[in-house]
Coordinates of C-alpha atoms in Angstrom, one line a residue:
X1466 CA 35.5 -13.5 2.7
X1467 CA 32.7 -13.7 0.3
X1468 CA 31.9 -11.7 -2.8
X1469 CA 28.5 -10.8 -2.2
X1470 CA 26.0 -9.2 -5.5
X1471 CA 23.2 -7.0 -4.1
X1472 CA 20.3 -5.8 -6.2
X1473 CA 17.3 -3.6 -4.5
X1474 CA 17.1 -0.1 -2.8
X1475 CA 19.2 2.6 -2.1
X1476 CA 17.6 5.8 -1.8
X1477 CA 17.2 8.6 0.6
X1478 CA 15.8 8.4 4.5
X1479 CA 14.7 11.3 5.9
X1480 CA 14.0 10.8 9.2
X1481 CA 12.2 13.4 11.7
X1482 CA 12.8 12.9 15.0
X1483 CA 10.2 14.5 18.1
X1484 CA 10.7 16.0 21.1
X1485 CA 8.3 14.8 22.8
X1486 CA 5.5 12.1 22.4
X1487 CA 4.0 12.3 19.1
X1488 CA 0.4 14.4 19.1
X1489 CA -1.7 13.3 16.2
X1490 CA -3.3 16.1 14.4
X1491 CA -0.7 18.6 15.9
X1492 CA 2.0 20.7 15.1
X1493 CA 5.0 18.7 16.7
X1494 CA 8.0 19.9 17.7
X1495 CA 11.3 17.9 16.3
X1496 CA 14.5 17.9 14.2
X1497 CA 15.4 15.9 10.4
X1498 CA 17.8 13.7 9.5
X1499 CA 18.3 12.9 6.2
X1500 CA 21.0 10.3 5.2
X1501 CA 21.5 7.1 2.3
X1502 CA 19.1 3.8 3.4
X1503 CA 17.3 1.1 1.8
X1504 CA 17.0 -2.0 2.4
X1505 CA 19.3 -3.8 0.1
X1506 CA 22.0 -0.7 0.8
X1507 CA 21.7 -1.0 4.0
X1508 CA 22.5 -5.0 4.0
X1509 CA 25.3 -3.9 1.6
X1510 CA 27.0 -1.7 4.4
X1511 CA 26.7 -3.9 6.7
X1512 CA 28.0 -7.2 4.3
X1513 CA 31.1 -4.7 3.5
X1514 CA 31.9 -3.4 6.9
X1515 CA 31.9 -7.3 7.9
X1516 CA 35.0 -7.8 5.5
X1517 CA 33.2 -9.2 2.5
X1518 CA 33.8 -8.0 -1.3
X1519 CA 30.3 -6.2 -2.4
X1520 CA 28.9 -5.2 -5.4
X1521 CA 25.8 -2.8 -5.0
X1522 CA 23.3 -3.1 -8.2
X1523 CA 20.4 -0.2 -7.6
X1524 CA 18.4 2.2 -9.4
X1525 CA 18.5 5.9 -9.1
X1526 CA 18.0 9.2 -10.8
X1527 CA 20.0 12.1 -11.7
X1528 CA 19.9 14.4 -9.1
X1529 CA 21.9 15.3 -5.7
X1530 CA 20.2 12.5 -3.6
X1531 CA 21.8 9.9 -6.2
X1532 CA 25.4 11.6 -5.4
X1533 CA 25.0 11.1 -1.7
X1534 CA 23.8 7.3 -2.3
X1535 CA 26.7 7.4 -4.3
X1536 CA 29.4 8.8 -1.8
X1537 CA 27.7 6.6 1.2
X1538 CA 28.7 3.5 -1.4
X1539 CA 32.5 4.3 -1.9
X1540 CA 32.7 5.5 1.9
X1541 CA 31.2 2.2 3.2
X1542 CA 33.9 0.6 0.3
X1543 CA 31.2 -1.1 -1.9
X1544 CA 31.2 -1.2 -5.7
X1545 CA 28.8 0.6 -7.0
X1546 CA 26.9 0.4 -10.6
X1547 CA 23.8 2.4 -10.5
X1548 CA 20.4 1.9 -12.9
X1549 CA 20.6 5.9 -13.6
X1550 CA 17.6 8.1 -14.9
X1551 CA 18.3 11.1 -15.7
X1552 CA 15.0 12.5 -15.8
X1553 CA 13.8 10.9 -12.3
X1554 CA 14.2 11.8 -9.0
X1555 CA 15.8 9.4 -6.8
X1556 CA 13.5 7.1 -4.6
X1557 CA 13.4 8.2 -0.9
X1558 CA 12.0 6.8 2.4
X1559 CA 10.4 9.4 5.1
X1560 CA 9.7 8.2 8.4
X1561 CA 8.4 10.3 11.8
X1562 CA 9.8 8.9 15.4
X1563 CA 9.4 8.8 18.7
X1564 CA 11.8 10.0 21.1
X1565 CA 12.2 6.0 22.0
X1566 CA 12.8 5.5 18.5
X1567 CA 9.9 3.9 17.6
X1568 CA 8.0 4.5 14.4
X1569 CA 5.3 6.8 14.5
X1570 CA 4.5 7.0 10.5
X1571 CA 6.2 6.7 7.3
X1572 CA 5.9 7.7 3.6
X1573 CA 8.1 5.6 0.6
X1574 CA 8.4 7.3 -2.6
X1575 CA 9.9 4.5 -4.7
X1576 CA 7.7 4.9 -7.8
X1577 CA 11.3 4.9 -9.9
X1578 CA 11.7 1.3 -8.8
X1579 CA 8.4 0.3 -10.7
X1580 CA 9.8 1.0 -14.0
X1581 CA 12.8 -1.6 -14.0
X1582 CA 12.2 -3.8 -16.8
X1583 CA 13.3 -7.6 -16.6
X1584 CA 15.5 -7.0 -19.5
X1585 CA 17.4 -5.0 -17.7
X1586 CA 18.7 -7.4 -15.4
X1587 CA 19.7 -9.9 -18.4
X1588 CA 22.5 -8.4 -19.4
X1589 CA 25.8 -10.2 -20.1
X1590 CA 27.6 -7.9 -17.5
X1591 CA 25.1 -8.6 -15.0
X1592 CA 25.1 -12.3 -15.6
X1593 CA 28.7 -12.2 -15.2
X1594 CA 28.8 -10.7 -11.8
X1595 CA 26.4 -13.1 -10.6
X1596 CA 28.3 -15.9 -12.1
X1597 CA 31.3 -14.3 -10.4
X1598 CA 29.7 -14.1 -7.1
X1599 CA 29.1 -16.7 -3.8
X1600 CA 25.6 -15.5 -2.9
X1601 CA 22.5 -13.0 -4.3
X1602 CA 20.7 -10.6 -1.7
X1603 CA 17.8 -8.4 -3.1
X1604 CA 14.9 -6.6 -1.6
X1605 CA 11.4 -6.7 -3.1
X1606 CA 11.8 -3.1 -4.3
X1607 CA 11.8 -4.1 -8.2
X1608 CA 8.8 -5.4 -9.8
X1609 CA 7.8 -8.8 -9.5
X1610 CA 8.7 -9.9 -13.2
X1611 CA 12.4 -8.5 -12.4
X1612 CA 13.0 -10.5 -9.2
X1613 CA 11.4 -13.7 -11.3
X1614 CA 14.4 -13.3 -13.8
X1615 CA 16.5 -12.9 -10.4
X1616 CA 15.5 -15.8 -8.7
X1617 CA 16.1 -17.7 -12.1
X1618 CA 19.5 -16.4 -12.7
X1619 CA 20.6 -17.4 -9.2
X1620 CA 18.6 -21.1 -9.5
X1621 CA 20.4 -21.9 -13.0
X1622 CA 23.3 -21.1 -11.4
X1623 CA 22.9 -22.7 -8.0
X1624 CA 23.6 -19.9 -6.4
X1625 CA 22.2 -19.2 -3.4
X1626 CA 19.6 -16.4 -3.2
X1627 CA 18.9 -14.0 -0.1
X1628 CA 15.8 -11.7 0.3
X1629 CA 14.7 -8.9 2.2
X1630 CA 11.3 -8.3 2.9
X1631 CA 10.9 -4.6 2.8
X1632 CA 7.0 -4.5 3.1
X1633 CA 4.0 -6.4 3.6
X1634 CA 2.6 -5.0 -0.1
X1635 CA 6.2 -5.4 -1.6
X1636 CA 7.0 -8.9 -0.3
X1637 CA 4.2 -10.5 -2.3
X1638 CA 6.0 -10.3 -5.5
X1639 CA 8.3 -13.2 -4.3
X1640 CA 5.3 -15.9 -4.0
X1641 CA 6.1 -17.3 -7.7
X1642 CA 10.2 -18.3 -6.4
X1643 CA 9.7 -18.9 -2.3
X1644 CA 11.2 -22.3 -3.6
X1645 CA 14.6 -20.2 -5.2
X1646 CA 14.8 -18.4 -2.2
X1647 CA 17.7 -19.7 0.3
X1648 CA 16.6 -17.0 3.3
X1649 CA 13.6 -14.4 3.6
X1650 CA 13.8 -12.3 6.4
X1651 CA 10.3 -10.7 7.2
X1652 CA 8.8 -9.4 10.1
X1653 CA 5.1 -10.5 11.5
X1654 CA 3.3 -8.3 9.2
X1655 CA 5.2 -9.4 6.4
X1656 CA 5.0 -13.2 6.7
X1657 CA 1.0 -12.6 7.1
X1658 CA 0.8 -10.8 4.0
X1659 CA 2.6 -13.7 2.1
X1660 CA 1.1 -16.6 3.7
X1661 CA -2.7 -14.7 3.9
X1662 CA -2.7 -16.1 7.5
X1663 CA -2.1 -15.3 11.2
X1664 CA 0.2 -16.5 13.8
X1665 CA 0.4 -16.5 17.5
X1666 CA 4.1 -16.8 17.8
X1667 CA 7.1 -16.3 15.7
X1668 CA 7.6 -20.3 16.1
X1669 CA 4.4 -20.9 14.1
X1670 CA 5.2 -18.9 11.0
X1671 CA 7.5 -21.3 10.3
X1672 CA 5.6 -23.9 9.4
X1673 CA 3.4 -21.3 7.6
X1674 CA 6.0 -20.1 5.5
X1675 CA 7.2 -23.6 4.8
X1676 CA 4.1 -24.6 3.2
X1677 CA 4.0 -22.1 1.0
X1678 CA 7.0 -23.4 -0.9
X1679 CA 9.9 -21.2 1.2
X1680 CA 12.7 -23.8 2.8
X1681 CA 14.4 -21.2 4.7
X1682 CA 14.0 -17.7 6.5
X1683 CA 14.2 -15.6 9.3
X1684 CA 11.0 -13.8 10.9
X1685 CA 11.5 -11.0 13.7
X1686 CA 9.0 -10.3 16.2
X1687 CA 10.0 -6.2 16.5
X1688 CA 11.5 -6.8 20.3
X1689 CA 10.1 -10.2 21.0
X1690 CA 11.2 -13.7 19.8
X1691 CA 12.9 -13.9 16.5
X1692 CA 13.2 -18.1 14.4
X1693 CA 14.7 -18.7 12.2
X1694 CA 14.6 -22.4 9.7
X1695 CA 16.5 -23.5 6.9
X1696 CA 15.2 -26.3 5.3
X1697 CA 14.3 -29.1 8.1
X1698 CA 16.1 -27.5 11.3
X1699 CA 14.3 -24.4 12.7
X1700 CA 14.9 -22.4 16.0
X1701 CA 13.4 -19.6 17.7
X1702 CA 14.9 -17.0 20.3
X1703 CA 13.9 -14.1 22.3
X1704 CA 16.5 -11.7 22.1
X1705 CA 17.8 -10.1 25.7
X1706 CA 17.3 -7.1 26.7
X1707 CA 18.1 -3.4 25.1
X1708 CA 20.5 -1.9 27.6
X1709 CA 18.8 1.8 25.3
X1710 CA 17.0 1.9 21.8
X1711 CA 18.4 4.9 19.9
X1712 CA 16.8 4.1 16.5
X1713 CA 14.8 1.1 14.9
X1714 CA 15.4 1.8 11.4
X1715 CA 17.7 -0.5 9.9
X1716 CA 17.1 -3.5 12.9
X1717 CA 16.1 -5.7 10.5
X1718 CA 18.4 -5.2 7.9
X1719 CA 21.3 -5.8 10.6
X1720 CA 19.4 -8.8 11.7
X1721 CA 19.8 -10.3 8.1
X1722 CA 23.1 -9.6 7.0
X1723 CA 24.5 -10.5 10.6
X1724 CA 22.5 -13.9 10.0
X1725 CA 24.2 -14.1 6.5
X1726 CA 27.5 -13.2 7.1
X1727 CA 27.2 -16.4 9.8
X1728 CA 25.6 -18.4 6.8
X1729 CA 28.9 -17.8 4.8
X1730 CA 31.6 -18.9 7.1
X1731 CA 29.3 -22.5 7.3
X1732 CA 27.9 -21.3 11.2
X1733 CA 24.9 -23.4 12.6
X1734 CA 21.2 -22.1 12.6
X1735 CA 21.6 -20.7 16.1
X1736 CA 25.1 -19.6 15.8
X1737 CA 24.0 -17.5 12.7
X1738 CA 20.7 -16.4 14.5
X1739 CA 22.4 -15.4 17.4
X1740 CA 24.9 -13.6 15.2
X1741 CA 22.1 -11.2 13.6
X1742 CA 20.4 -10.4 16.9
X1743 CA 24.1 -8.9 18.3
X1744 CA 23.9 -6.7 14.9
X1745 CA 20.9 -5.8 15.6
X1746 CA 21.4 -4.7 19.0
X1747 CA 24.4 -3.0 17.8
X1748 CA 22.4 -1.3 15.4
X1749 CA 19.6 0.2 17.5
X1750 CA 22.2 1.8 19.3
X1751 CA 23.4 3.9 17.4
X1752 CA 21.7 7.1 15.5
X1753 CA 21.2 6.0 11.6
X1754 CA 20.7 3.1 9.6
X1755 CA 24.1 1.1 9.4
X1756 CA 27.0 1.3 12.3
X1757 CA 29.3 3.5 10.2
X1758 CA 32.0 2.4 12.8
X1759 CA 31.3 -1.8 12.1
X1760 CA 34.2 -4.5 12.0
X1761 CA 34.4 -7.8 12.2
X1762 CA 36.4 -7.3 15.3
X1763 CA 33.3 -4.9 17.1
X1764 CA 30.7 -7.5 16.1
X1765 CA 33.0 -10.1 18.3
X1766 CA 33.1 -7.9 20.9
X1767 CA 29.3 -7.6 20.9
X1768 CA 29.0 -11.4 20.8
X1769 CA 31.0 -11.9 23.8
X1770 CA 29.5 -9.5 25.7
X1771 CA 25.8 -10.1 24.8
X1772 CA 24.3 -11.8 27.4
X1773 CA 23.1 -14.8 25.6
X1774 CA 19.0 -15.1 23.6
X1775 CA 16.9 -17.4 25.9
X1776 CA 15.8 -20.6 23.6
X1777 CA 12.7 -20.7 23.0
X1778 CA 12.0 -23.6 20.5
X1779 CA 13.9 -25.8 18.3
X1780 CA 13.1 -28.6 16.3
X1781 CA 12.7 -30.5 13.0
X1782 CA 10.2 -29.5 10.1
X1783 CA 8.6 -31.7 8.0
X1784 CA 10.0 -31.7 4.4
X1785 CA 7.6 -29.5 1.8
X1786 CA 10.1 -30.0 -0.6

């Protein structure tokens, strides 16, 4: 397996979940939840429950959220070398859902990430994990000058470099390295915030994307069709069916490192593709952010007993390059 360096969030979700449809400007009846997420941590679960050695860079302060980050990292068996402040509180993530799961509101307190200087990331240890490593994943949590000196680390060292998202606002900060970056994965709202554009389906945002500078990524379509293109090939699938949706939060983020961990063993666009949608599915099954219970062995299972994404498009890009 591959020894995988991930840089980006890990910070507290608290998650409220109602009883009953969600009444705006009401008292609503419900219960909390409050467990480790982020995007980058929850990739880093997910990488680590698939078999693969991971190392989880992320900053955090010095309080009792940071411990539970902290015991979530050595139960899911990840290394983990916090950014700690002392004198901060640890970033956290709120969200208010449906009884369906769906997302009603959310509120991110991540202002800690904001203060993570570029310098910080140049240090001789860090270099040498990344030198050490076979690929890169970060979020766009840090600030953009940090993931510049990211995205330049992993080009002088050709290695490759995979990003998630996290936010339309957040995403932005990549636009000076979409050509460093080897996968984005994005939703809708966060491939219009980077290309200042609309698309009709998640087909078109490819080319979109790809003129912007980015030669590969993945762009979900919340339950509708998902593509995916890495340099000239690009493909697009509708996902089948939920059997039940237990919880959205961390789809995406399953989506990805499903996609990746396919990417790694050398698995075709649609093979990988395919491969992150039956994460996914696993994911929105179950209550929380990562499968705590994930194996290679239950993702196979899945596979084979997923009926299989209807095709949708696939075909050959023009070079941007």
């Amino acid at each position: 397996m591959a020894k995988i360096l991930v840089i980006g969030g890990a910070h507290i979700d608290r998650k409220g979940w109602l009883c009953a449809p969600h009444q705006a400007g009401a008292s609503n009846p419900g219960k909390w939840q409050t467990e480790a997420g982020g995007g980058a941590f929850n990739a880093a679960r997910n990488l680590a429950g698939l078999g693969h050695e991971v190392t989880l860079v992320a900053p955090r302060g010095g309080d009792a959220a940071a411990d539970l980050v902290a015991r979530a990292a050595g139960d899911a068996g990840i290394e983990d070398c916090p950014l700690t402040f002392l004198d901060r509180a640890t970033p956290s993530y709120t969200a208010i859902l449906e009884p369906d799961g769906n997302l009603v509101t959310a509120l991110a307190d991540m202002a800690l990430y904001d203060l993570i200087p570029a310098r910080r990331l140049l240090t001789s240890r860090l270099r040498r994990r990344l030198a050490a490593s076979d690929l890169l994943l970060a979020d766009s949590n840090l600030p953009e000058s940090a993931l510049s000196v990211l995205a330049g680390a992993a080009a002088a060292l050709a290695l490759p470099l995979a990003v998630i998202a996290v936010s339309p606002a957040k995403v932005v900060r990549w636009k000076p390295s979409l050509a460093k970056i080897t996968c984005l994965a994005m939703n809708s709202a966060e491939a219009a915030a980077l290309t200042g554009c609309q698309a009709q389906t998640a087909g078109e945002w490819i080319g979109r994307l790809a003129g912007c500078g980015l030669t590969g990524g993945l762009v979900s379509t919340g339950a509708g069709p998902v593509a995916a293109f890495r340099d000239s090939a690009a493909i697009t699938l509708q996902p089948p069916q939920l059997d039940r949706l237990r919880d959205v939060t961390g789809a995406g983020d399953a989506l990805v490192s499903g996609y990746l961990d396919g990417l790694l063993s050398g698995g075709s666009l649609e093979a990988n593709l395919t491969r992150g949608i039956a994460l996914a599915r696993l994911t929105t099954g179950a209550s929380g952010p990562v499968r705590q219970d994930l194996t290679p062995a239950l993702l196979a299972q899945t596979l084979k007993a997923m009926p299989k994404p209807s095709q949708i498009q696939t075909h050959i890009q023009e070079s941007h390059s």
